[in-house]
Coordinates of N, CA and C in Angstrom, one line a residue:
Chain A
E1 N 119.3 71.5 -15.4 CA 118.1 71.8 -15.9 C 118.0 72.0 -17.4
G2 N 119.1 72.5 -18.0 CA 119.0 72.7 -19.4 C 119.1 74.1 -19.9
Q3 N 119.5 74.3 -21.1 CA 119.6 75.5 -21.7 C 118.6 75.5 -23.0
L4 N 117.9 76.6 -23.1 CA 117.0 76.8 -24.3 C 117.2 78.2 -24.9
L5 N 117.2 78.3 -26.3 CA 117.4 79.4 -27.0 C 116.4 79.5 -28.2
E6 N 115.6 80.5 -28.1 CA 114.5 80.6 -29.2 C 115.1 81.5 -30.2
S7 N 114.5 81.4 -31.4 CA 114.9 82.3 -32.5 C 113.7 82.3 -33.6
G8 N 113.7 83.2 -34.4 CA 112.7 83.3 -35.5 C 111.6 84.3 -35.3
G9 N 111.6 85.0 -34.2 CA 110.5 86.0 -34.1 C 110.7 87.2 -34.9
G10 N 109.7 88.1 -34.8 CA 109.9 89.3 -35.6 C 108.4 89.9 -35.9
L11 N 108.5 90.9 -36.8 CA 107.3 91.5 -37.1 C 106.7 90.9 -38.3
V12 N 105.3 90.6 -38.3 CA 104.6 90.0 -39.3 C 103.1 90.6 -39.5
Q13 N 102.7 90.7 -40.7 CA 101.3 91.2 -40.8 C 100.3 90.3 -40.5
P14 N 99.1 90.8 -40.0 CA 98.0 90.0 -39.7 C 97.6 89.1 -40.8
G15 N 97.4 87.8 -40.7 CA 97.1 86.7 -41.6 C 98.5 86.1 -42.1
G16 N 99.7 86.6 -41.7 CA 100.9 86.1 -42.0 C 101.3 84.8 -41.2
S17 N 102.5 84.3 -41.6 CA 103.1 83.2 -40.9 C 104.5 83.5 -40.4
L18 N 104.8 82.6 -39.3 CA 106.2 82.8 -38.9 C 106.5 81.4 -38.1
R19 N 107.6 81.0 -38.2 CA 108.2 79.8 -37.6 C 109.2 80.1 -36.5
L20 N 108.9 79.7 -35.2 CA 109.8 79.9 -34.1 C 110.5 78.5 -33.9
S21 N 111.9 78.6 -33.5 CA 112.7 77.5 -33.2 C 113.2 77.7 -31.9
C22 N 113.5 76.5 -31.1 CA 114.1 76.5 -29.8 C 115.2 75.5 -29.8
A23 N 116.4 75.9 -29.6 CA 117.6 75.0 -29.5 C 117.8 74.7 -28.2
A24 N 117.8 73.3 -27.9 CA 118.0 72.8 -26.6 C 119.4 72.2 -26.3
S25 N 120.0 72.4 -25.1 CA 121.3 71.8 -24.9 C 121.3 71.6 -23.4
E26 N 122.3 70.8 -23.1 CA 122.6 70.4 -21.6 C 121.6 69.6 -21.0
F27 N 120.8 68.9 -21.7 CA 119.9 67.8 -21.1 C 119.5 66.9 -22.2
T28 N 119.0 65.8 -21.8 CA 118.6 64.7 -22.9 C 117.3 65.1 -23.4
F29 N 117.3 66.0 -24.5 CA 116.0 66.5 -25.1 C 114.9 65.5 -25.4
R30 N 115.4 64.3 -25.9 CA 114.3 63.4 -26.4 C 113.5 62.8 -25.2
N31 N 113.9 62.9 -24.0 CA 113.3 62.5 -22.7 C 112.3 63.2 -22.1
Y32 N 112.0 64.5 -22.7 CA 111.1 65.5 -22.0 C 110.1 66.0 -22.9
N33 N 108.9 66.1 -22.3 CA 107.9 66.9 -23.0 C 108.4 68.4 -23.2
M34 N 108.0 69.1 -24.2 CA 108.4 70.4 -24.3 C 107.2 71.3 -24.7
A35 N 107.2 72.5 -24.3 CA 106.0 73.4 -24.5 C 106.5 74.9 -25.0
W36 N 105.4 75.4 -25.4 CA 105.4 77.0 -25.8 C 104.6 77.6 -24.8
V37 N 105.0 78.7 -24.2 CA 104.2 79.6 -23.4 C 104.5 81.0 -23.8
R38 N 103.5 81.8 -23.9 CA 103.6 83.2 -24.3 C 103.2 84.2 -23.4
Q39 N 103.5 85.5 -23.6 CA 103.1 86.5 -22.6 C 103.1 87.9 -23.5
A40 N 101.7 88.2 -23.5 CA 101.5 89.5 -24.3 C 102.1 90.6 -23.6
P41 N 102.3 91.8 -24.1 CA 103.0 92.9 -23.6 C 102.2 93.3 -22.3
G42 N 102.8 93.4 -21.1 CA 102.3 93.8 -19.8 C 101.3 92.9 -19.3
K43 N 101.2 91.6 -19.8 CA 100.2 90.7 -19.3 C 100.9 89.5 -18.7
G44 N 100.1 88.6 -18.3 CA 100.5 87.3 -17.7 C 100.9 86.2 -18.6
L45 N 101.1 85.0 -18.0 CA 101.5 83.9 -18.9 C 100.4 83.1 -19.5
E46 N 100.5 82.7 -20.7 CA 99.5 81.9 -21.4 C 100.1 80.6 -22.0
W47 N 99.8 79.5 -21.5 CA 100.2 78.2 -22.1 C 99.8 78.1 -23.5
V48 N 100.5 77.7 -24.6 CA 100.1 77.7 -26.0 C 100.0 76.2 -26.4
S49 N 101.1 75.4 -26.2 CA 101.1 74.1 -26.8 C 102.1 73.3 -26.1
I50 N 101.9 71.9 -26.2 CA 103.0 71.1 -25.6 C 103.0 69.9 -26.5
I51 N 104.2 69.3 -26.5 CA 104.4 68.0 -27.4 C 105.1 67.0 -26.5
G52 N 104.6 65.8 -26.7 CA 105.3 64.6 -26.0 C 106.6 64.3 -26.4
R53 N 107.4 63.7 -25.7 CA 108.8 63.3 -26.0 C 109.0 62.6 -27.1
D54 N 107.9 61.7 -27.5 CA 108.0 60.9 -28.7 C 107.2 61.4 -29.9
V55 N 106.8 62.7 -29.7 CA 106.1 63.4 -30.8 C 104.7 62.9 -31.0
A56 N 104.2 61.8 -30.5 CA 102.9 61.3 -30.8 C 101.8 62.2 -30.2
V57 N 102.1 62.9 -29.1 CA 101.1 63.7 -28.5 C 101.4 65.1 -28.7
T58 N 100.4 65.9 -29.2 CA 100.4 67.3 -29.3 C 99.1 67.8 -28.7
I59 N 99.2 68.8 -27.9 CA 97.9 69.5 -27.3 C 98.2 71.1 -27.5
Y60 N 97.0 71.6 -27.7 CA 97.0 73.1 -28.0 C 95.9 73.8 -27.2
A61 N 96.3 75.1 -26.9 CA 95.2 75.9 -26.3 C 94.1 76.3 -27.3
D62 N 93.0 76.5 -27.0 CA 91.9 76.7 -28.0 C 92.3 78.0 -28.8
S63 N 92.9 79.0 -28.2 CA 93.2 80.2 -28.8 C 94.1 80.0 -30.2
V64 N 94.8 78.9 -30.2 CA 95.7 78.7 -31.3 C 95.5 77.5 -32.1
K65 N 94.5 76.7 -31.7 CA 94.2 75.4 -32.3 C 93.7 75.6 -33.8
G66 N 94.4 74.8 -34.6 CA 94.0 74.9 -36.0 C 94.9 76.0 -36.8
R67 N 95.6 76.8 -36.0 CA 96.5 77.7 -36.7 C 98.0 77.6 -36.3
F68 N 98.3 77.1 -35.2 CA 99.7 76.8 -34.8 C 100.0 75.2 -34.9
T69 N 101.2 74.9 -35.2 CA 101.6 73.5 -35.1 C 103.0 73.4 -34.4
I70 N 103.0 72.6 -33.3 CA 104.2 72.4 -32.6 C 104.8 71.0 -33.2
S71 N 106.2 71.1 -33.1 CA 106.9 69.9 -33.6 C 108.3 69.9 -33.0
R72 N 109.0 68.7 -33.2 CA 110.2 68.6 -32.5 C 111.1 67.6 -33.4
D73 N 112.3 67.8 -33.4 CA 113.3 67.0 -34.0 C 114.3 66.5 -33.0
N74 N 114.1 65.4 -32.4 CA 115.0 64.8 -31.4 C 116.4 64.5 -31.9
S75 N 116.6 64.4 -33.3 CA 118.0 64.2 -33.7 C 118.7 65.5 -33.7
K76 N 118.0 66.7 -33.7 CA 118.7 68.0 -33.7 C 118.4 68.7 -32.3
N77 N 117.8 68.2 -31.5 CA 117.4 68.9 -30.2 C 116.8 70.2 -30.4
T78 N 115.8 70.2 -31.2 CA 115.2 71.3 -31.6 C 113.6 71.2 -31.6
L79 N 113.0 72.3 -30.9 CA 111.5 72.4 -30.9 C 111.0 73.5 -31.7
S80 N 110.0 73.4 -32.4 CA 109.5 74.4 -33.3 C 108.0 74.8 -33.1
L81 N 107.6 76.0 -33.6 CA 106.2 76.4 -33.6 C 105.9 77.0 -34.8
Q82 N 105.1 76.5 -35.7 CA 104.8 77.0 -36.9 C 103.4 77.8 -36.7
M83 N 103.4 79.0 -36.9 CA 102.3 79.9 -36.7 C 101.8 80.5 -37.9
N84 N 100.6 80.1 -38.3 CA 99.8 80.5 -39.4 C 98.6 81.5 -39.1
S85 N 98.1 82.2 -40.1 CA 97.0 83.0 -39.8 C 97.1 83.9 -38.6
L86 N 98.2 84.6 -38.4 CA 98.4 85.3 -37.3 C 97.6 86.4 -37.1
R87 N 97.2 86.7 -35.9 CA 96.3 87.8 -35.5 C 97.0 88.8 -34.6
D88 N 96.4 90.0 -34.4 CA 97.0 91.0 -33.5 C 97.2 90.4 -32.2
E89 N 96.2 89.6 -31.7 CA 96.3 89.2 -30.3 C 97.3 88.1 -30.1
D90 N 98.0 87.6 -31.1 CA 99.1 86.8 -30.9 C 100.4 87.4 -30.7
T91 N 100.3 88.7 -30.7 CA 101.6 89.6 -30.3 C 102.0 89.2 -28.8
A92 N 103.2 88.8 -28.7 CA 103.7 88.3 -27.3 C 105.1 87.9 -27.4
V93 N 105.7 87.8 -26.3 CA 107.0 87.2 -26.2 C 106.6 85.6 -26.0
Y94 N 107.3 84.9 -26.8 CA 107.1 83.4 -26.8 C 108.3 82.7 -26.2
Y95 N 108.1 81.8 -25.2 CA 109.1 81.1 -24.5 C 108.9 79.7 -24.8
C96 N 110.0 79.0 -25.0 CA 109.9 77.5 -25.0 C 110.3 77.1 -23.6
A97 N 109.6 75.9 -23.2 CA 109.9 75.5 -21.7 C 110.0 74.0 -21.7
K98 N 110.8 73.5 -20.9 CA 111.1 72.1 -20.6 C 110.4 71.5 -19.4
K99 N 109.6 70.5 -19.6 CA 108.9 69.8 -18.4 C 109.9 69.5 -17.5
G100 N 109.5 69.5 -16.2 CA 110.4 69.3 -15.1 C 110.8 67.9 -15.0
M101 N 110.0 66.9 -15.2 CA 110.3 65.6 -15.0 C 110.2 64.7 -16.2
E102 N 110.8 63.6 -16.4 CA 110.7 62.7 -17.4 C 109.4 61.9 -17.2
A103 N 109.0 61.7 -16.1 CA 107.9 60.8 -15.8 C 106.5 61.5 -16.4
P104 N 105.6 60.7 -16.7 CA 104.3 61.2 -17.1 C 103.6 62.1 -16.1
G105 N 102.8 63.0 -16.6 CA 102.0 63.9 -15.7 C 102.8 65.2 -15.2
N106 N 102.2 65.9 -14.4 CA 102.8 67.1 -13.8 C 103.6 67.8 -14.6
N107 N 102.9 68.5 -15.5 CA 103.5 69.4 -16.7 C 103.8 70.8 -16.1
W108 N 104.7 70.8 -15.2 CA 105.4 72.1 -14.7 C 106.7 72.2 -15.4
F109 N 107.2 73.5 -15.5 CA 108.5 73.7 -16.3 C 109.6 74.2 -15.6
D110 N 110.7 73.5 -15.6 CA 111.9 73.9 -14.8 C 113.0 74.7 -15.6
S111 N 112.9 74.7 -16.8 CA 113.8 75.5 -17.7 C 113.1 76.3 -18.8
W112 N 113.4 77.5 -18.9 CA 112.8 78.4 -19.8 C 113.8 79.1 -20.8
G113 N 113.4 79.3 -22.1 CA 114.3 80.1 -22.9 C 114.2 81.6 -22.5
Q114 N 114.9 82.5 -23.1 CA 114.9 83.9 -22.7 C 113.8 84.6 -23.3
G115 N 113.1 83.9 -24.4 CA 112.0 84.5 -24.9 C 112.3 85.2 -26.2
I116 N 111.3 85.0 -27.2 CA 111.4 85.9 -28.4 C 110.1 86.6 -28.7
L117 N 110.2 87.8 -29.2 CA 109.1 88.7 -29.4 C 108.5 88.4 -30.9
V118 N 107.3 88.2 -30.8 CA 106.5 88.1 -32.1 C 105.6 89.2 -32.1
T119 N 105.6 90.1 -33.1 CA 104.7 91.3 -33.2 C 103.8 91.1 -34.5
V120 N 102.6 91.1 -34.4 CA 101.7 91.0 -35.4 C 100.9 92.3 -35.7
S121 N 101.3 93.0 -36.8 CA 100.9 94.4 -36.9 C 100.9 94.7 -38.4
S122 N 100.1 95.6 -38.9 CA 100.1 96.1 -40.2 C 100.7 97.4 -40.3
Chain B
E1 N 87.8 74.5 -18.4 CA 89.0 75.0 -18.2 C 89.1 75.4 -16.7
I2 N 90.3 75.1 -16.1 CA 90.3 75.6 -14.6 C 90.9 76.9 -14.6
V3 N 90.2 77.7 -13.9 CA 90.6 79.2 -13.9 C 91.3 79.3 -12.5
M4 N 92.6 80.0 -12.7 CA 93.4 80.2 -11.4 C 93.2 81.6 -11.0
T5 N 93.0 82.0 -9.9 CA 92.8 83.4 -9.3 C 93.8 83.7 -8.2
Q6 N 94.6 84.6 -8.5 CA 95.6 85.1 -7.5 C 95.2 86.3 -6.8
S7 N 95.7 86.4 -5.5 CA 95.4 87.6 -4.7 C 96.5 87.7 -3.6
P8 N 96.7 88.9 -3.3 CA 96.3 90.2 -4.0 C 97.0 90.4 -5.4
A9 N 96.6 91.4 -6.1 CA 97.2 91.7 -7.4 C 98.6 92.3 -7.1
T10 N 98.6 93.1 -6.1 CA 99.9 93.8 -5.7 C 100.0 93.6 -4.1
L11 N 101.2 93.4 -3.7 CA 101.5 93.1 -2.3 C 102.7 94.1 -2.0
S12 N 102.5 95.0 -1.1 CA 103.6 96.1 -0.8 C 104.2 95.5 0.6
V13 N 105.5 95.2 0.5 CA 106.1 94.6 1.8 C 107.5 95.2 2.0
S14 N 107.8 95.4 3.1 CA 109.2 96.0 3.5 C 110.3 94.8 3.4
P15 N 111.5 95.1 3.1 CA 112.5 94.0 3.1 C 112.5 93.4 4.6
G16 N 112.7 92.1 4.7 CA 112.7 91.5 6.0 C 111.4 91.0 6.5
E17 N 110.3 91.4 5.9 CA 109.0 91.1 6.3 C 108.5 89.8 5.7
R18 N 107.5 89.2 6.1 CA 106.9 88.0 5.5 C 105.9 88.3 4.5
A19 N 105.9 87.7 3.3 CA 104.8 87.8 2.3 C 104.1 86.5 2.0
T20 N 102.8 86.7 2.0 CA 101.9 85.6 1.8 C 101.0 85.8 0.6
L21 N 101.2 85.0 -0.5 CA 100.5 85.1 -1.7 C 99.5 84.0 -1.8
S22 N 98.3 84.2 -2.3 CA 97.3 83.2 -2.5 C 96.9 82.9 -4.0
C23 N 96.6 81.7 -4.1 CA 96.2 81.1 -5.5 C 95.0 80.3 -5.3
R24 N 93.9 80.4 -6.0 CA 92.7 79.7 -5.8 C 92.4 79.0 -7.2
A25 N 92.1 77.8 -7.2 CA 91.6 77.2 -8.4 C 90.1 77.0 -8.4
S26 N 89.5 77.0 -9.7 CA 88.0 77.0 -9.8 C 87.5 75.6 -9.6
Q27 N 88.4 74.6 -9.5 CA 88.0 73.3 -9.2 C 89.3 72.5 -8.7
S28 N 89.2 71.5 -8.0 CA 90.3 70.8 -7.4 C 91.4 70.5 -8.4
V29 N 92.6 70.8 -8.1 CA 93.9 70.3 -8.8 C 94.7 69.4 -7.9
D30 N 94.1 69.0 -7.0 CA 94.9 68.1 -5.9 C 96.2 68.8 -5.5
N31 N 97.4 68.3 -5.7 CA 98.5 69.1 -5.4 C 99.3 69.5 -6.6
N32 N 98.6 69.4 -7.8 CA 99.2 69.6 -9.1 C 99.4 71.2 -9.4
L33 N 100.2 71.8 -8.6 CA 100.4 73.2 -8.6 C 101.9 73.6 -8.6
A34 N 102.2 74.6 -9.4 CA 103.6 75.1 -9.4 C 103.5 76.6 -9.3
W35 N 104.6 77.2 -8.7 CA 104.8 78.5 -8.6 C 106.1 79.1 -9.3
Y36 N 105.9 80.2 -9.9 CA 107.1 80.7 -10.6 C 107.3 82.2 -10.2
Q37 N 108.5 82.6 -10.4 CA 108.9 84.0 -10.1 C 109.4 84.6 -11.5
Q38 N 108.9 85.9 -11.8 CA 109.4 86.5 -12.9 C 109.8 87.9 -12.7
K39 N 111.0 88.2 -13.0 CA 111.5 89.6 -12.9 C 111.4 90.4 -14.2
A40 N 111.3 91.6 -14.1 CA 111.2 92.4 -15.4 C 112.2 92.0 -16.5
G41 N 111.7 91.8 -17.6 CA 112.6 91.5 -18.7 C 113.2 90.0 -18.7
Q42 N 112.8 89.1 -17.8 CA 113.4 87.9 -17.6 C 112.3 86.8 -17.8
A43 N 112.8 85.6 -18.2 CA 111.9 84.5 -18.2 C 111.4 84.1 -16.8
P44 N 110.3 83.4 -16.6 CA 109.8 82.8 -15.4 C 110.9 81.8 -14.9
R45 N 110.9 81.7 -13.5 CA 111.8 80.7 -13.0 C 110.9 79.9 -12.0
L46 N 111.1 78.5 -12.1 CA 110.3 77.7 -11.2 C 110.8 77.8 -9.8
L47 N 109.8 78.0 -8.9 CA 110.2 78.0 -7.4 C 109.7 76.8 -6.8
I48 N 108.4 76.4 -7.0 CA 107.8 75.3 -6.3 C 107.0 74.5 -7.2
Y49 N 107.0 73.2 -7.1 CA 106.2 72.2 -7.8 C 105.4 71.3 -6.8
D50 N 104.5 70.6 -7.3 CA 103.7 69.7 -6.5 C 103.1 70.5 -5.2
A51 N 102.9 71.7 -5.4 CA 102.3 72.5 -4.3 C 103.3 72.9 -3.2
S52 N 104.3 72.1 -2.9 CA 105.1 72.4 -1.6 C 106.6 72.0 -1.8
T53 N 107.0 71.5 -3.0 CA 108.4 71.0 -3.2 C 109.2 72.1 -3.9
R54 N 110.2 72.5 -3.2 CA 111.0 73.6 -3.7 C 111.8 73.0 -4.8
A55 N 112.0 73.8 -5.9 CA 112.8 73.4 -7.0 C 114.2 73.6 -6.6
T56 N 115.0 72.9 -7.6 CA 116.5 73.0 -7.3 C 117.1 74.3 -7.2
G57 N 117.9 74.6 -6.1 CA 118.5 75.9 -5.9 C 117.6 77.0 -5.4
I58 N 116.4 76.7 -5.0 CA 115.5 77.7 -4.4 C 115.7 77.9 -3.0
A59 N 115.8 79.1 -2.5 CA 116.1 79.4 -1.1 C 115.1 78.9 -0.2
A60 N 115.5 78.5 1.0 CA 114.5 77.9 2.0 C 113.5 78.9 2.5
R61 N 113.7 80.2 2.2 CA 112.7 81.2 2.7 C 111.4 81.2 1.8
F62 N 111.4 80.3 0.7 CA 110.2 80.2 -0.1 C 109.6 78.8 0.3
S63 N 108.3 78.9 0.5 CA 107.6 77.7 0.8 C 106.2 77.7 0.3
G64 N 105.8 76.5 -0.2 CA 104.4 76.5 -0.7 C 103.6 75.5 0.2
S65 N 102.3 75.8 0.2 CA 101.3 74.8 0.9 C 100.0 74.9 0.2
G66 N 99.2 74.0 0.6 CA 97.8 73.8 0.0 C 97.6 72.6 -0.7
S67 N 96.3 72.4 -1.0 CA 95.8 71.3 -1.8 C 94.4 71.5 -2.2
G68 N 94.0 70.8 -3.2 CA 92.7 71.1 -3.8 C 92.3 72.4 -4.5
T69 N 91.8 73.3 -3.9 CA 91.6 74.6 -4.5 C 92.3 75.8 -3.9
E70 N 92.9 75.7 -2.8 CA 93.5 76.8 -2.1 C 95.0 76.5 -1.9
F71 N 95.8 77.6 -2.4 CA 97.2 77.3 -2.2 C 97.9 78.6 -1.8
T72 N 99.0 78.6 -1.1 CA 99.7 79.8 -0.6 C 101.2 79.5 -0.8
L73 N 101.7 80.7 -1.3 CA 103.3 80.9 -1.4 C 103.7 81.7 -0.4
T74 N 104.6 81.4 0.5 CA 105.1 82.2 1.6 C 106.6 82.6 1.4
I75 N 106.9 83.7 1.5 CA 108.4 84.1 1.6 C 108.5 84.7 3.0
S76 N 109.3 84.0 3.6 CA 109.4 84.1 5.1 C 110.1 85.4 5.5
S77 N 111.0 86.0 4.7 CA 111.7 87.1 5.0 C 112.3 87.7 3.8
L78 N 111.6 88.7 3.2 CA 111.8 89.2 1.8 C 113.2 89.9 1.8
E79 N 113.9 89.5 0.7 CA 115.2 90.0 0.4 C 115.0 90.9 -0.9
S80 N 116.0 91.8 -1.2 CA 115.7 92.8 -2.3 C 115.5 92.0 -3.6
E81 N 116.1 90.8 -3.8 CA 115.9 90.1 -5.1 C 114.6 89.5 -5.3
D82 N 113.8 89.5 -4.2 CA 112.5 88.8 -4.2 C 111.4 89.6 -4.8
F83 N 111.7 90.9 -5.0 CA 110.6 91.8 -5.5 C 110.5 91.5 -7.0
A84 N 109.4 91.0 -7.3 CA 109.0 90.5 -8.6 C 107.6 90.1 -8.8
I85 N 107.2 89.5 -9.9 CA 105.8 89.0 -10.1 C 105.9 87.5 -9.9
Y86 N 104.8 86.9 -9.2 CA 104.7 85.5 -8.9 C 103.5 85.0 -9.6
Y87 N 103.7 83.8 -10.3 CA 102.5 83.2 -11.0 C 102.3 81.8 -10.4
C88 N 101.1 81.4 -10.2 CA 100.8 79.9 -9.9 C 100.3 79.3 -11.2
Q89 N 100.5 78.0 -11.4 CA 100.1 77.2 -12.6 C 99.6 75.9 -12.1
Q90 N 98.3 75.6 -12.8 CA 97.8 74.3 -12.4 C 98.3 73.3 -13.5
C91 N 98.7 72.0 -13.1 CA 99.1 71.1 -14.0 C 98.2 69.9 -14.0
K92 N 97.1 70.0 -13.5 CA 96.1 68.9 -13.3 C 95.4 68.5 -14.6
S93 N 95.1 69.5 -15.4 CA 94.2 69.2 -16.6 C 94.5 70.1 -17.8
W94 N 94.2 69.8 -19.0 CA 94.3 70.7 -20.1 C 93.1 71.5 -20.2
P95 N 93.3 72.8 -20.7 CA 94.6 73.5 -20.8 C 95.3 73.8 -19.5
L96 N 96.6 73.8 -19.6 CA 97.4 74.3 -18.5 C 97.1 75.7 -18.3
T97 N 96.9 76.2 -17.1 CA 96.4 77.6 -16.9 C 97.2 78.2 -15.7
F98 N 97.5 79.3 -16.0 CA 98.2 80.3 -15.0 C 97.3 81.4 -14.3
G99 N 97.6 81.6 -13.0 CA 97.0 82.8 -12.5 C 97.4 84.1 -13.1
G100 N 96.8 85.1 -12.7 CA 97.1 86.4 -13.2 C 98.3 87.1 -12.6
G101 N 98.7 86.5 -11.6 CA 100.1 87.0 -11.0 C 99.9 88.0 -9.8
T102 N 100.8 88.0 -8.9 CA 100.8 88.8 -7.8 C 102.1 89.6 -7.9
K103 N 102.1 90.8 -7.9 CA 103.4 91.7 -8.0 C 103.7 92.0 -6.6
V104 N 104.9 91.6 -6.1 CA 105.4 92.0 -4.8 C 106.3 93.1 -4.9
E105 N 106.0 94.2 -4.4 CA 106.7 95.5 -4.4 C 107.2 96.0 -3.1
I106 N 108.2 96.9 -3.2 CA 108.8 97.4 -2.1 C 107.9 98.4 -1.5
K107 N 107.7 98.2 -0.1 CA 106.8 99.2 0.7 C 107.6 100.4 1.0

C-alpha cells in the first residue's frame, strides 16, 4: 500500500504561510492520485485537495480554494501543500493520503501518513 | 455537496457483540462509498471500499452493505481492538465528503 511521511507543520500566525511536504515510498508514486485530508482537534475528517497523477488535475475544497496549492514532484516522490493566508480554522492535523487504485474514479484512500499538526494562532 | 450523515454518534457495545453502523448520503452515491477506522492518535485506516469490498488485510468480521443513499458497516463480533471511531466517505462527486463519525465504545 505504501508509506507516507509528512513534514513541515508547526505554529504560524493568522495570515501567514506554511508549506507541508509528504515523502512517499514503497509504491509507484507517479501512478496514483494523491490527496490532503485534515482533522481539526476533536473533530472529523475533512478532505482538502487532490492532485492527479500527471499533475494536470487539481481540485480543492471551497474552504481552501484560492489560498492553498497542491503540487507534486514525481521525480522525487513528493507531495506538497502550500498554505497561504492561514486562518484560525485551518488549525488541524493534516494527512497526506494515497488513492487506492490507479484506475480513474473512486477516490478512496488506502494509505495515510501519520499526520502533521498545523496550528494557526497569534 | 453531498452530505454524509452517520448514526448513531456513539454506540456502546460489549466485546463479542454485533455492531451495526449507519451512513446516509443526501443524494445517491451509487456504491461509491468507503469506510475507515480511526483509533486515538492514529491515522485513519481503510476498511471497506465500493460499499462492500474489504480492503487488504481487513478481518472478515467487518462487512459493508448498501447502495444509493443508505449504507451499513457491520462488525459481527467486536474485539477489543475494534473500539474506535468509524467514518464513511463518499467518492461519487466533488467535494469528497466524510460523515461525522460513529464512536464505538465499550459497554
